């Protein structure tokens, strides 16, 4: 792993960093191929949007420079993942956010695309670990991720590579992805007004579906719609689109809408 | 600020630390007077309990040694605050908690007791920032503290030193304290089964109240009980007990139960 902290090559951060103290920050994980970050501007826009909602200063031009510097130092022509963390700057102990500055922590590590999941699809678990509703933080990719850690621990123990997380009976998202259903040829994805992360890939899928003339519904739904769905897929901006062949003991076909969208995005994820 | 990371004097942590990445850890803030930590064993017991619930390895004897080492290096005979952070060890990128190890980050900074708040009481705000319900994390002093940061920002802006946080109409706690009401001479404090932090000082107050023959009720309640309360106080293990003279525009008397409990604990917080 290669890292840059506030513009300097370094893999250490201050013990008083507020990301560490309170999860007081936002982050992005970005696919890199041939030293080029995929959809960097989308990621920076979301980072800036989350930072603004938390009132954390975000200078995207500085982060863009950090990215260039870090990726120029990368001895890797294959795939990698770039992680950008922006935390509120520390001034004094305590929750009150006095600082008018922020810390930028970027790191890059090697990554291998999972062709098998893309081609054959994956099985999803339904996580016991629930999401909590918090409108003030809904949509933001912030650093308070204990619910996802609990879900990932459970999925790992049960042998699943990904699983769905719910809030009060509603399906919200995967532990590290967004979820889409296909029913009567229409696309459904959960509303993220209560909780969940507004994924960059989710936005790309929604935009592309519209261009392709596929009807899109963003709304609240529970397990019954999942049961009725003809197709299910999960997506994020690192692994792309993984069709789902099973949710717990419920079998699903990998259908034409999933395959169509995979074809549309294939070149971004595979050379 | 003086720090020890995994037993070594150092104020830097790895950029891949999972406390920074996901808030994947627990912490304690402990009052230090004359280089002695107050109620260290209570704090270590709570830290270990939270770590166990998150399945993070916690070696309290190592942390005890870190504390001794850090406090022996302290050039301060007055008050200080010792912060102990325990995060899950990092192995690979991603939410899944593979590591069987943890990182210990201890730091100490100077502190001045606020006699005026102890004597004259404080005004509380009612925070717009809400707590979310999450039974899996309820009670634990974990590192996912964005809700408290949002509350603290709002309280600072409105000129309050502390405020009450609610969940679905129920009063749960202060932004950095637990809250108690007195009604008909009986003590009431919110149930923390949905969310909130089980404070070390809260436990001490509950135990002492029982010894003093004061009836104690731990239950869910909303603003109406707060309105009817004869006395209100907030507490934590760093500032002790602060009586409340006002909640928003609602005036409160500083009454005999608050003063009795303050007397019982005075010597722990003031020489």
Short mmCIF file of C-alpha atoms in Angstrom, two decimals:
data_model
loop_
_atom_site.label_atom_id
_atom_site.label_comp_id
_atom_site.label_asym_id
_atom_site.label_seq_id
_atom_site.Cartn_x
_atom_site.Cartn_y
_atom_site.Cartn_z
CA UNK A 1 0.00 0.00 0.00
CA UNK A 2 1.29 3.45 -1.00
CA UNK A 3 -0.09 6.50 0.82
CA UNK A 4 -0.10 10.28 0.75
CA UNK A 5 -1.16 12.31 3.78
CA UNK A 6 -1.88 15.99 3.15
CA UNK A 7 0.16 15.93 -0.02
CA UNK A 8 3.24 14.13 1.38
CA UNK A 9 4.19 10.48 0.79
CA UNK A 10 3.61 9.01 4.24
CA UNK A 11 1.57 6.17 5.71
CA UNK A 12 0.99 7.69 9.14
CA UNK A 13 -1.66 10.04 10.49
CA UNK A 14 -1.87 11.99 13.74
CA UNK A 15 -3.26 10.09 16.73
CA UNK A 16 -5.56 13.09 17.27
CA UNK A 17 -7.12 12.79 13.78
CA UNK A 18 -10.91 13.16 14.03
CA UNK A 19 -11.49 10.36 11.56
CA UNK A 20 -9.92 8.06 14.11
CA UNK A 21 -11.54 9.74 17.12
CA UNK A 22 -15.14 9.96 15.85
CA UNK A 23 -15.31 8.74 12.25
CA UNK A 24 -15.63 12.46 11.49
CA UNK A 25 -15.04 12.38 7.74
CA UNK A 26 -15.98 10.96 4.36
CA UNK A 27 -14.29 8.60 1.91
CA UNK A 28 -14.25 7.22 -1.62
CA UNK A 29 -12.93 3.98 -3.08
CA UNK A 30 -12.02 4.33 -6.73
CA UNK A 31 -11.02 1.73 -9.30
CA UNK A 32 -7.66 2.41 -10.96
CA UNK A 33 -6.59 0.78 -14.22
CA UNK A 34 -3.29 1.60 -15.94
CA UNK A 35 -2.75 4.29 -13.31
CA UNK A 36 -6.00 6.04 -14.32
CA UNK A 37 -8.78 6.51 -11.73
CA UNK A 38 -12.23 5.59 -13.04
CA UNK A 39 -14.89 8.32 -12.75
CA UNK A 40 -12.67 10.48 -10.54
CA UNK A 41 -14.85 13.56 -11.02
CA UNK A 42 -18.00 11.67 -9.93
CA UNK A 43 -16.17 10.50 -6.80
CA UNK A 44 -14.81 13.97 -6.01
CA UNK A 45 -18.27 15.46 -6.48
CA UNK A 46 -19.79 12.98 -4.05
CA UNK A 47 -16.94 13.49 -1.56
CA UNK A 48 -17.46 17.26 -1.73
CA UNK A 49 -21.22 16.84 -1.33
CA UNK A 50 -20.83 14.64 1.77
CA UNK A 51 -18.18 16.98 3.21
CA UNK A 52 -20.49 19.95 2.69
CA UNK A 53 -23.34 18.24 4.52
CA UNK A 54 -20.97 17.61 7.44
CA UNK A 55 -19.47 21.11 7.13
CA UNK A 56 -15.97 19.72 6.52
CA UNK A 57 -13.78 21.88 4.23
CA UNK A 58 -13.06 20.06 0.97
CA UNK A 59 -10.61 21.38 -1.62
CA UNK A 60 -11.13 19.04 -4.58
CA UNK A 61 -8.29 20.59 -6.60
CA UNK A 62 -5.85 19.65 -3.82
CA UNK A 63 -7.26 16.10 -3.76
CA UNK A 64 -6.96 15.90 -7.55
CA UNK A 65 -3.26 16.87 -7.21
CA UNK A 66 -2.79 14.25 -4.45
CA UNK A 67 -4.33 11.61 -6.74
CA UNK A 68 -1.98 12.48 -9.62
CA UNK A 69 1.06 12.42 -7.35
CA UNK A 70 0.06 9.09 -5.77
CA UNK A 71 -0.83 7.36 -9.03
CA UNK A 72 2.36 8.64 -10.71
CA UNK A 73 4.27 6.78 -7.98
CA UNK A 74 2.40 3.54 -8.69
CA UNK A 75 4.44 0.64 -10.15
CA UNK A 76 1.41 -1.20 -11.36
CA UNK A 77 -0.10 -1.34 -14.79
CA UNK A 78 -2.92 -3.66 -13.65
CA UNK A 79 -5.90 -2.84 -11.46
CA UNK A 80 -5.72 -1.08 -8.12
CA UNK A 81 -8.03 0.62 -5.67
CA UNK A 82 -7.50 4.24 -4.68
CA UNK A 83 -8.98 5.23 -1.35
CA UNK A 84 -9.52 8.91 -0.56
CA UNK A 85 -10.32 9.81 3.04
CA UNK A 86 -11.14 13.38 4.06
CA UNK A 87 -11.42 14.04 7.79
CA UNK A 88 -12.19 17.19 9.71
CA UNK A 89 -9.03 18.77 11.13
CA UNK A 90 -8.35 18.40 14.84
CA UNK A 91 -8.07 21.41 17.13
CA UNK A 92 -9.01 20.34 20.64
CA UNK A 93 -10.30 17.20 22.35
CA UNK A 94 -14.09 16.81 22.31
CA UNK A 95 -16.90 16.45 19.77
CA UNK A 96 -17.23 20.14 18.89
CA UNK A 97 -15.93 20.72 15.34
CA UNK A 98 -13.94 23.94 15.70
CA UNK A 99 -11.50 23.39 12.82
CA UNK A 100 -11.75 25.20 9.52
CA UNK A 101 -9.39 22.68 7.96
CA UNK A 102 -9.36 19.06 6.97
CA UNK A 103 -6.89 16.20 6.49
CA UNK A 104 -6.50 14.31 3.21
CA UNK A 105 -5.40 10.68 3.39
CA UNK A 106 -5.02 8.84 0.08
CA UNK A 107 -3.81 5.30 -0.39
CA UNK A 108 -3.66 2.85 -3.24
CA UNK A 109 -3.50 -0.94 -3.11
CA UNK A 110 -3.50 -3.66 -5.77
CA UNK A 111 -6.79 -5.20 -6.78
CA UNK A 112 -7.92 -8.15 -8.88
CA UNK A 113 -11.30 -8.08 -10.63
CA UNK A 114 -13.46 -11.11 -9.88
CA UNK A 115 -14.45 -12.28 -13.40
CA UNK A 116 -16.27 -15.27 -11.96
CA UNK A 117 -18.71 -13.13 -9.96
CA UNK A 118 -19.30 -10.92 -13.02
CA UNK A 119 -19.95 -13.93 -15.28
CA UNK A 120 -21.63 -16.52 -13.03
CA UNK A 121 -23.26 -14.20 -10.51
CA UNK A 122 -23.13 -14.43 -6.72
CA UNK A 123 -25.26 -15.61 -3.83
CA UNK A 124 -26.46 -12.92 -1.42
CA UNK A 125 -27.18 -13.34 2.27
CA UNK A 126 -29.80 -11.33 4.12
CA UNK A 127 -27.86 -9.71 6.95
CA UNK A 128 -29.03 -9.98 10.54
CA UNK A 129 -27.09 -6.75 11.15
CA UNK A 130 -29.55 -3.93 10.48
CA UNK A 131 -29.01 -0.39 9.28
CA UNK A 132 -30.30 2.40 11.49
CA UNK A 133 -32.30 5.32 10.14
CA UNK A 134 -30.50 8.67 10.25
CA UNK A 135 -31.70 11.25 7.72
CA UNK A 136 -28.86 13.67 8.53
CA UNK A 137 -26.30 11.09 7.35
CA UNK A 138 -28.36 9.28 4.69
CA UNK A 139 -26.63 8.96 1.33
CA UNK A 140 -23.22 10.14 2.60
CA UNK A 141 -20.22 7.79 2.38
CA UNK A 142 -19.01 8.80 5.85
CA UNK A 143 -16.56 7.04 8.14
CA UNK A 144 -19.10 5.67 10.64
CA UNK A 145 -19.18 2.14 9.24
CA UNK A 146 -19.60 -0.19 12.22
CA UNK A 147 -22.91 -1.48 10.85
CA UNK A 148 -21.14 -2.55 7.65
CA UNK A 149 -18.35 -4.17 9.71
CA UNK A 150 -20.95 -6.16 11.67
CA UNK A 151 -22.64 -7.20 8.41
CA UNK A 152 -19.33 -8.15 6.76
CA UNK A 153 -18.31 -10.26 9.77
CA UNK A 154 -21.60 -12.13 9.61
CA UNK A 155 -21.44 -12.62 5.81
CA UNK A 156 -17.84 -13.87 6.01
CA UNK A 157 -18.80 -16.35 8.74
CA UNK A 158 -21.72 -17.63 6.65
CA UNK A 159 -19.61 -17.92 3.47
CA UNK A 160 -21.28 -15.11 1.49
CA UNK A 161 -19.34 -12.59 -0.59
CA UNK A 162 -22.05 -9.96 -0.23
CA UNK A 163 -25.39 -9.52 1.50
CA UNK A 164 -28.36 -7.19 1.76
CA UNK A 165 -28.89 -4.87 4.68
CA UNK A 166 -32.32 -3.78 5.86
CA UNK A 167 -33.83 -1.05 7.98
CA UNK A 168 -37.20 -1.59 9.64
CA UNK A 169 -38.26 -4.25 7.12
CA UNK A 170 -37.05 -2.30 4.08
CA UNK A 171 -34.21 -3.42 1.85
CA UNK A 172 -31.67 -0.59 1.61
CA UNK A 173 -28.40 -1.76 0.07
CA UNK A 174 -25.61 -4.34 0.05
CA UNK A 175 -22.92 -4.23 2.73
CA UNK A 176 -20.58 -2.65 0.14
CA UNK A 177 -22.83 -2.12 -2.86
CA UNK A 178 -26.18 -0.83 -4.02
CA UNK A 179 -28.91 -3.24 -5.10
CA UNK A 180 -31.26 -3.28 -8.09
CA UNK A 181 -34.24 -5.53 -8.85
CA UNK A 182 -35.90 -6.17 -12.20
CA UNK A 183 -39.65 -6.81 -12.21
CA UNK A 184 -41.77 -6.87 -15.39
CA UNK A 185 -38.73 -5.47 -17.21
CA UNK A 186 -38.64 -2.41 -14.92
CA UNK A 187 -35.73 -1.49 -12.67
CA UNK A 188 -36.26 -0.96 -8.92
CA UNK A 189 -33.72 0.35 -6.43
CA UNK A 190 -34.29 1.36 -2.79
CA UNK A 191 -34.83 4.94 -1.76
CA UNK A 192 -31.88 6.12 0.33
CA UNK A 193 -33.71 8.88 2.19
CA UNK A 194 -33.44 7.13 5.60
CA UNK A 195 -29.99 5.57 5.35
CA UNK A 196 -27.59 3.97 2.88
CA UNK A 197 -24.84 5.22 0.60
CA UNK A 198 -25.59 6.91 -2.73
CA UNK A 199 -23.13 4.95 -4.83
CA UNK A 200 -21.35 6.44 -7.83
CA UNK A 201 -22.07 3.20 -9.73
CA UNK A 202 -25.74 3.39 -8.69
CA UNK A 203 -25.94 6.84 -10.30
CA UNK A 204 -24.21 5.56 -13.44
CA UNK A 205 -26.61 2.60 -13.68
CA UNK A 206 -29.65 4.85 -13.19
CA UNK A 207 -28.45 7.26 -15.89
CA UNK A 208 -27.61 4.50 -18.36
CA UNK A 209 -30.92 2.70 -17.77
CA UNK A 210 -32.75 5.91 -18.58
CA UNK A 211 -30.74 6.32 -21.80
CA UNK A 212 -31.63 2.73 -22.71
CA UNK A 213 -35.31 3.41 -22.14
CA UNK A 214 -35.58 1.11 -19.12
CA UNK A 215 -38.16 2.34 -16.61
CA UNK A 216 -36.60 3.12 -13.23
CA UNK A 217 -38.34 3.19 -9.84
CA UNK A 218 -36.58 4.55 -6.75
CA UNK A 219 -38.79 3.65 -3.82
CA UNK A 220 -39.09 1.83 -0.50
CA UNK A 221 -39.66 -1.93 -0.67
CA UNK A 222 -39.27 -5.03 1.45
CA UNK A 223 -38.56 -8.72 0.94
CA UNK A 224 -41.81 -9.43 -0.95
CA UNK A 225 -40.67 -7.37 -3.97
CA UNK A 226 -37.32 -9.14 -3.77
CA UNK A 227 -39.15 -12.49 -3.89
CA UNK A 228 -41.15 -11.43 -6.94
CA UNK A 229 -38.15 -9.94 -8.77
CA UNK A 230 -37.10 -11.67 -12.00
CA UNK A 231 -33.55 -10.42 -11.69
CA UNK A 232 -31.37 -9.01 -8.93
CA UNK A 233 -27.95 -7.40 -9.21
CA UNK A 234 -25.59 -5.48 -6.96
CA UNK A 235 -23.13 -2.84 -8.07
CA UNK A 236 -20.33 -0.62 -6.91
CA UNK A 237 -17.71 1.44 -8.69
CA UNK A 238 -14.89 -1.03 -7.95
CA UNK A 239 -16.35 -4.41 -8.94
CA UNK A 240 -18.94 -3.08 -11.39
CA UNK A 241 -22.12 -5.17 -11.69
CA UNK A 242 -22.53 -8.60 -10.13
CA UNK A 243 -25.70 -10.47 -11.08
CA UNK A 244 -27.33 -12.42 -8.25
CA UNK A 245 -28.20 -16.09 -8.71
CA UNK A 246 -29.51 -16.68 -5.19
CA UNK A 247 -30.68 -14.69 -2.16
CA UNK A 248 -30.44 -17.01 0.85
CA UNK A 249 -32.41 -20.07 -0.42
CA UNK A 250 -34.31 -18.08 -3.09
CA UNK A 251 -33.02 -18.87 -6.62
CA UNK A 252 -32.82 -16.11 -9.23
CA UNK A 253 -32.15 -16.18 -12.95
CA UNK A 254 -29.44 -13.97 -14.37
CA UNK A 255 -31.65 -12.17 -16.86
CA UNK A 256 -31.44 -9.90 -19.89
CA UNK A 257 -31.54 -6.54 -18.08
CA UNK A 258 -28.57 -7.45 -15.87
CA UNK A 259 -26.65 -8.72 -18.89
CA UNK A 260 -27.50 -5.65 -20.96
CA UNK A 261 -26.25 -3.29 -18.24
CA UNK A 262 -23.13 -5.41 -17.73
CA UNK A 263 -22.35 -5.13 -21.46
CA UNK A 264 -22.79 -1.34 -21.30
CA UNK A 265 -20.24 -1.08 -18.48
CA UNK A 266 -17.92 -3.98 -19.38
CA UNK A 267 -15.15 -1.86 -20.89
CA UNK A 268 -14.84 0.26 -17.73
CA UNK A 269 -14.04 -2.78 -15.60
CA UNK A 270 -12.27 -5.16 -18.02
CA UNK A 271 -9.78 -4.40 -20.77
CA UNK B 1 -0.70 16.05 24.14
CA UNK B 2 1.43 13.01 24.99
CA UNK B 3 0.63 9.71 23.27
CA UNK B 4 1.51 6.03 23.30
CA UNK B 5 0.65 3.78 20.37
CA UNK B 6 0.89 0.02 21.03
CA UNK B 7 3.18 0.59 23.98
CA UNK B 8 5.58 3.05 22.31
CA UNK B 9 5.71 6.83 22.84
CA UNK B 10 4.48 8.08 19.47
CA UNK B 11 1.70 10.36 18.25
CA UNK B 12 1.16 8.71 14.85
CA UNK B 13 -1.00 5.78 13.75
CA UNK B 14 -1.06 3.80 10.51
CA UNK B 15 -3.14 5.29 7.69
CA UNK B 16 -4.73 1.82 7.35
CA UNK B 17 -5.95 1.81 10.97
CA UNK B 18 -9.54 0.56 11.08
CA UNK B 19 -10.53 3.16 13.64
CA UNK B 20 -9.79 5.75 10.97
CA UNK B 21 -11.28 3.70 8.12
CA UNK B 22 -14.57 2.67 9.72
CA UNK B 23 -14.67 3.85 13.33
CA UNK B 24 -14.05 0.16 14.10
CA UNK B 25 -13.13 0.44 17.75
CA UNK B 26 -14.04 1.63 21.23
CA UNK B 27 -12.74 4.34 23.53
CA UNK B 28 -12.68 5.75 27.05
CA UNK B 29 -12.02 9.21 28.42
CA UNK B 30 -10.71 9.14 31.96
CA UNK B 31 -10.10 11.93 34.46
CA UNK B 32 -6.52 12.07 35.78
CA UNK B 33 -5.57 13.92 38.93
CA UNK B 34 -2.02 13.93 40.31
CA UNK B 35 -1.11 11.41 37.60
CA UNK B 36 -3.76 8.97 38.92
CA UNK B 37 -6.59 7.83 36.61
CA UNK B 38 -10.00 7.94 38.25
CA UNK B 39 -11.97 4.66 38.22
CA UNK B 40 -9.53 3.06 35.77
CA UNK B 41 -10.89 -0.44 36.42
CA UNK B 42 -14.46 0.64 35.65
CA UNK B 43 -13.28 2.17 32.38
CA UNK B 44 -11.23 -0.88 31.41
CA UNK B 45 -14.16 -3.16 32.22
CA UNK B 46 -16.46 -1.13 29.96
CA UNK B 47 -13.82 -0.98 27.21
CA UNK B 48 -13.42 -4.76 27.37
CA UNK B 49 -17.19 -5.25 27.35
CA UNK B 50 -17.64 -3.05 24.24
CA UNK B 51 -14.68 -4.72 22.52
CA UNK B 52 -16.16 -8.15 23.25
CA UNK B 53 -19.50 -7.18 21.72
CA UNK B 54 -17.63 -6.04 18.58
CA UNK B 55 -15.34 -9.08 18.72
CA UNK B 56 -12.21 -6.90 18.99
CA UNK B 57 -9.37 -8.45 21.03
CA UNK B 58 -8.78 -6.50 24.24
CA UNK B 59 -5.86 -7.16 26.57
CA UNK B 60 -6.63 -5.00 29.58
CA UNK B 61 -3.32 -5.80 31.30
CA UNK B 62 -1.44 -4.34 28.30
CA UNK B 63 -3.64 -1.23 28.42
CA UNK B 64 -3.01 -0.94 32.16
CA UNK B 65 0.75 -1.00 31.46
CA UNK B 66 0.33 1.61 28.69
CA UNK B 67 -1.54 3.85 31.14
CA UNK B 68 1.20 3.58 33.77
CA UNK B 69 3.90 4.33 31.22
CA UNK B 70 2.02 7.31 29.79
CA UNK B 71 1.07 8.82 33.14
CA UNK B 72 4.61 8.34 34.49
CA UNK B 73 5.76 10.58 31.61
CA UNK B 74 3.28 13.29 32.54
CA UNK B 75 4.73 16.60 33.84
CA UNK B 76 1.47 17.69 35.36
CA UNK B 77 0.28 17.54 38.92
CA UNK B 78 -3.08 19.09 38.07
CA UNK B 79 -5.98 17.58 36.15
CA UNK B 80 -5.72 15.88 32.79
CA UNK B 81 -7.81 13.65 30.56
CA UNK B 82 -6.52 10.26 29.50
CA UNK B 83 -8.06 8.91 26.33
CA UNK B 84 -7.80 5.20 25.54
CA UNK B 85 -8.72 4.09 22.01
CA UNK B 86 -8.77 0.42 21.04
CA UNK B 87 -9.26 -0.34 17.35
CA UNK B 88 -9.46 -3.61 15.46
CA UNK B 89 -6.15 -4.43 13.74
CA UNK B 90 -5.94 -3.95 9.97
CA UNK B 91 -5.19 -6.86 7.65
CA UNK B 92 -6.69 -6.06 4.25
CA UNK B 93 -8.85 -3.31 2.73
CA UNK B 94 -12.58 -3.83 3.13
CA UNK B 95 -15.15 -4.09 5.92
CA UNK B 96 -14.54 -7.77 6.79
CA UNK B 97 -12.81 -7.96 10.20
CA UNK B 98 -10.17 -10.65 9.62
CA UNK B 99 -7.66 -9.51 12.25
CA UNK B 100 -7.15 -11.30 15.53
CA UNK B 101 -5.30 -8.28 16.87
CA UNK B 102 -6.01 -4.73 17.92
CA UNK B 103 -4.24 -1.38 18.19
CA UNK B 104 -3.98 0.60 21.42
CA UNK B 105 -3.78 4.38 21.19
CA UNK B 106 -3.53 6.30 24.45
CA UNK B 107 -3.12 10.03 24.86
CA UNK B 108 -3.27 12.50 27.69
CA UNK B 109 -4.02 16.21 27.60
CA UNK B 110 -4.40 18.88 30.26
CA UNK B 111 -7.84 19.64 31.61
CA UNK B 112 -9.42 22.26 33.84
CA UNK B 113 -12.50 21.43 35.90
CA UNK B 114 -15.38 23.86 35.42
CA UNK B 115 -16.29 24.80 39.01
CA UNK B 116 -18.87 27.27 37.80
CA UNK B 117 -20.92 24.59 36.03
CA UNK B 118 -20.69 22.34 39.10
CA UNK B 119 -21.81 25.15 41.44
CA UNK B 120 -24.25 27.24 39.42
CA UNK B 121 -25.54 24.61 37.02
CA UNK B 122 -25.81 24.80 33.24
CA UNK B 123 -28.44 25.43 30.58
CA UNK B 124 -29.21 22.50 28.25
CA UNK B 125 -30.36 22.68 24.67
CA UNK B 126 -32.61 20.10 23.06
CA UNK B 127 -30.60 18.95 20.02
CA UNK B 128 -32.14 18.91 16.57
CA UNK B 129 -29.58 16.20 15.75
CA UNK B 130 -31.25 12.90 16.62
CA UNK B 131 -29.78 9.59 17.73
CA UNK B 132 -30.58 6.54 15.61
CA UNK B 133 -31.73 3.25 17.12
CA UNK B 134 -29.22 0.40 16.81
CA UNK B 135 -29.52 -2.35 19.41
CA UNK B 136 -26.30 -4.06 18.31
CA UNK B 137 -24.30 -0.95 19.27
CA UNK B 138 -26.45 0.39 22.13
CA UNK B 139 -24.52 1.13 25.31
CA UNK B 140 -21.08 0.76 23.71
CA UNK B 141 -18.70 3.74 23.66
CA UNK B 142 -17.63 3.01 20.07
CA UNK B 143 -15.88 5.27 17.57
CA UNK B 144 -18.91 5.99 15.33
CA UNK B 145 -19.66 9.41 16.78
CA UNK B 146 -20.91 11.55 13.89
CA UNK B 147 -24.28 12.05 15.58
CA UNK B 148 -22.50 13.54 18.61
CA UNK B 149 -20.38 15.73 16.31
CA UNK B 150 -23.55 17.05 14.63
CA UNK B 151 -25.10 17.70 18.05
CA UNK B 152 -21.96 19.41 19.39
CA UNK B 153 -21.75 21.66 16.31
CA UNK B 154 -25.36 22.72 16.82
CA UNK B 155 -24.96 23.29 20.58
CA UNK B 156 -21.78 25.34 20.05
CA UNK B 157 -23.55 27.49 17.45
CA UNK B 158 -26.47 28.07 19.82
CA UNK B 159 -24.20 28.88 22.78
CA UNK B 160 -24.99 25.79 24.89
CA UNK B 161 -22.32 23.82 26.76
CA UNK B 162 -24.38 20.64 26.63
CA UNK B 163 -27.66 19.40 25.23
CA UNK B 164 -30.02 16.45 25.23
CA UNK B 165 -30.27 14.02 22.35
CA UNK B 166 -33.45 12.15 21.49
CA UNK B 167 -34.48 9.11 19.48
CA UNK B 168 -38.03 8.82 18.17
CA UNK B 169 -39.43 11.19 20.81
CA UNK B 170 -37.51 9.63 23.70
CA UNK B 171 -34.81 11.42 25.67
CA UNK B 172 -31.68 9.26 25.62
CA UNK B 173 -28.63 11.17 26.86
CA UNK B 174 -26.54 14.32 26.62
CA UNK B 175 -24.16 14.80 23.71
CA UNK B 176 -21.28 13.86 26.03
CA UNK B 177 -23.04 12.86 29.24
CA UNK B 178 -25.88 10.84 30.71
CA UNK B 179 -28.95 12.56 32.08
CA UNK B 180 -30.95 12.09 35.27
CA UNK B 181 -34.30 13.59 36.34
CA UNK B 182 -35.75 13.86 39.83
CA UNK B 183 -39.53 13.62 40.22
CA UNK B 184 -41.27 13.21 43.60
CA UNK B 185 -37.84 12.58 45.11
CA UNK B 186 -37.25 9.60 42.78
CA UNK B 187 -34.44 9.36 40.25
CA UNK B 188 -35.20 8.67 36.56
CA UNK B 189 -32.68 7.96 33.82
CA UNK B 190 -33.33 6.80 30.23
CA UNK B 191 -33.12 3.17 29.23
CA UNK B 192 -30.19 2.69 26.84
CA UNK B 193 -31.49 -0.44 25.13
CA UNK B 194 -31.98 1.27 21.74
CA UNK B 195 -28.97 3.60 21.68
CA UNK B 196 -26.78 5.74 23.93
CA UNK B 197 -23.61 5.20 25.92
CA UNK B 198 -23.62 3.42 29.28
CA UNK B 199 -21.49 5.92 31.15
CA UNK B 200 -19.15 4.93 33.94
CA UNK B 201 -20.41 7.93 35.95
CA UNK B 202 -24.02 6.88 35.25
CA UNK B 203 -23.26 3.50 36.84
CA UNK B 204 -21.59 5.18 39.81
CA UNK B 205 -24.57 7.51 40.32
CA UNK B 206 -27.03 4.61 40.10
CA UNK B 207 -25.06 2.58 42.65
CA UNK B 208 -24.65 5.49 45.06
CA UNK B 209 -28.32 6.46 44.79
CA UNK B 210 -29.27 2.92 45.75
CA UNK B 211 -26.92 3.04 48.76
CA UNK B 212 -28.52 6.32 49.79
CA UNK B 213 -31.99 4.80 49.59
CA UNK B 214 -33.09 6.93 46.61
CA UNK B 215 -35.54 5.11 44.36
CA UNK B 216 -34.15 4.68 40.83
CA UNK B 217 -36.16 4.17 37.62
CA UNK B 218 -34.43 3.22 34.37
CA UNK B 219 -37.06 3.54 31.65
CA UNK B 220 -38.09 5.20 28.40
CA UNK B 221 -39.49 8.72 28.66
CA UNK B 222 -40.04 11.81 26.56
CA UNK B 223 -40.18 15.57 27.04
CA UNK B 224 -43.30 15.51 29.24
CA UNK B 225 -41.43 13.82 32.10
CA UNK B 226 -38.61 16.32 31.61
CA UNK B 227 -41.16 19.16 31.94
CA UNK B 228 -42.56 17.70 35.15
CA UNK B 229 -39.13 16.97 36.68
CA UNK B 230 -38.21 18.93 39.80
CA UNK B 231 -34.49 18.53 39.15
CA UNK B 232 -32.33 17.63 36.18
CA UNK B 233 -28.61 16.86 36.10
CA UNK B 234 -26.11 15.51 33.62
CA UNK B 235 -22.99 13.54 34.46
CA UNK B 236 -19.87 12.02 33.02
CA UNK B 237 -16.68 10.65 34.51
CA UNK B 238 -14.60 13.70 33.52
CA UNK B 239 -16.71 16.67 34.68
CA UNK B 240 -18.67 14.79 37.35
CA UNK B 241 -22.20 16.09 38.00
CA UNK B 242 -23.54 19.31 36.52
CA UNK B 243 -26.96 20.40 37.77
CA UNK B 244 -29.27 21.88 35.13
CA UNK B 245 -30.93 25.27 35.72
CA UNK B 246 -32.67 25.49 32.35
CA UNK B 247 -33.62 23.24 29.42
CA UNK B 248 -34.24 25.52 26.43
CA UNK B 249 -36.74 28.03 27.90
CA UNK B 250 -37.85 25.70 30.74
CA UNK B 251 -36.44 26.81 34.13
CA UNK B 252 -35.35 24.20 36.67
CA UNK B 253 -34.38 24.46 40.34
CA UNK B 254 -31.09 22.97 41.45
CA UNK B 255 -32.56 20.74 44.13
CA UNK B 256 -31.56 18.61 47.12
CA UNK B 257 -31.05 15.30 45.28
CA UNK B 258 -28.59 16.84 42.79
CA UNK B 259 -26.73 18.58 45.62
CA UNK B 260 -26.64 15.41 47.74
CA UNK B 261 -25.14 13.38 44.89
CA UNK B 262 -22.67 16.15 44.10
CA UNK B 263 -21.49 16.11 47.74
CA UNK B 264 -21.05 12.33 47.59
CA UNK B 265 -18.79 12.63 44.53
CA UNK B 266 -17.14 15.99 45.23
CA UNK B 267 -13.82 14.58 46.45
CA UNK B 268 -13.31 12.57 43.25
CA UNK B 269 -13.46 15.69 41.08
CA UNK B 270 -12.07 18.43 43.36
CA UNK B 271 -9.23 18.30 45.83
#
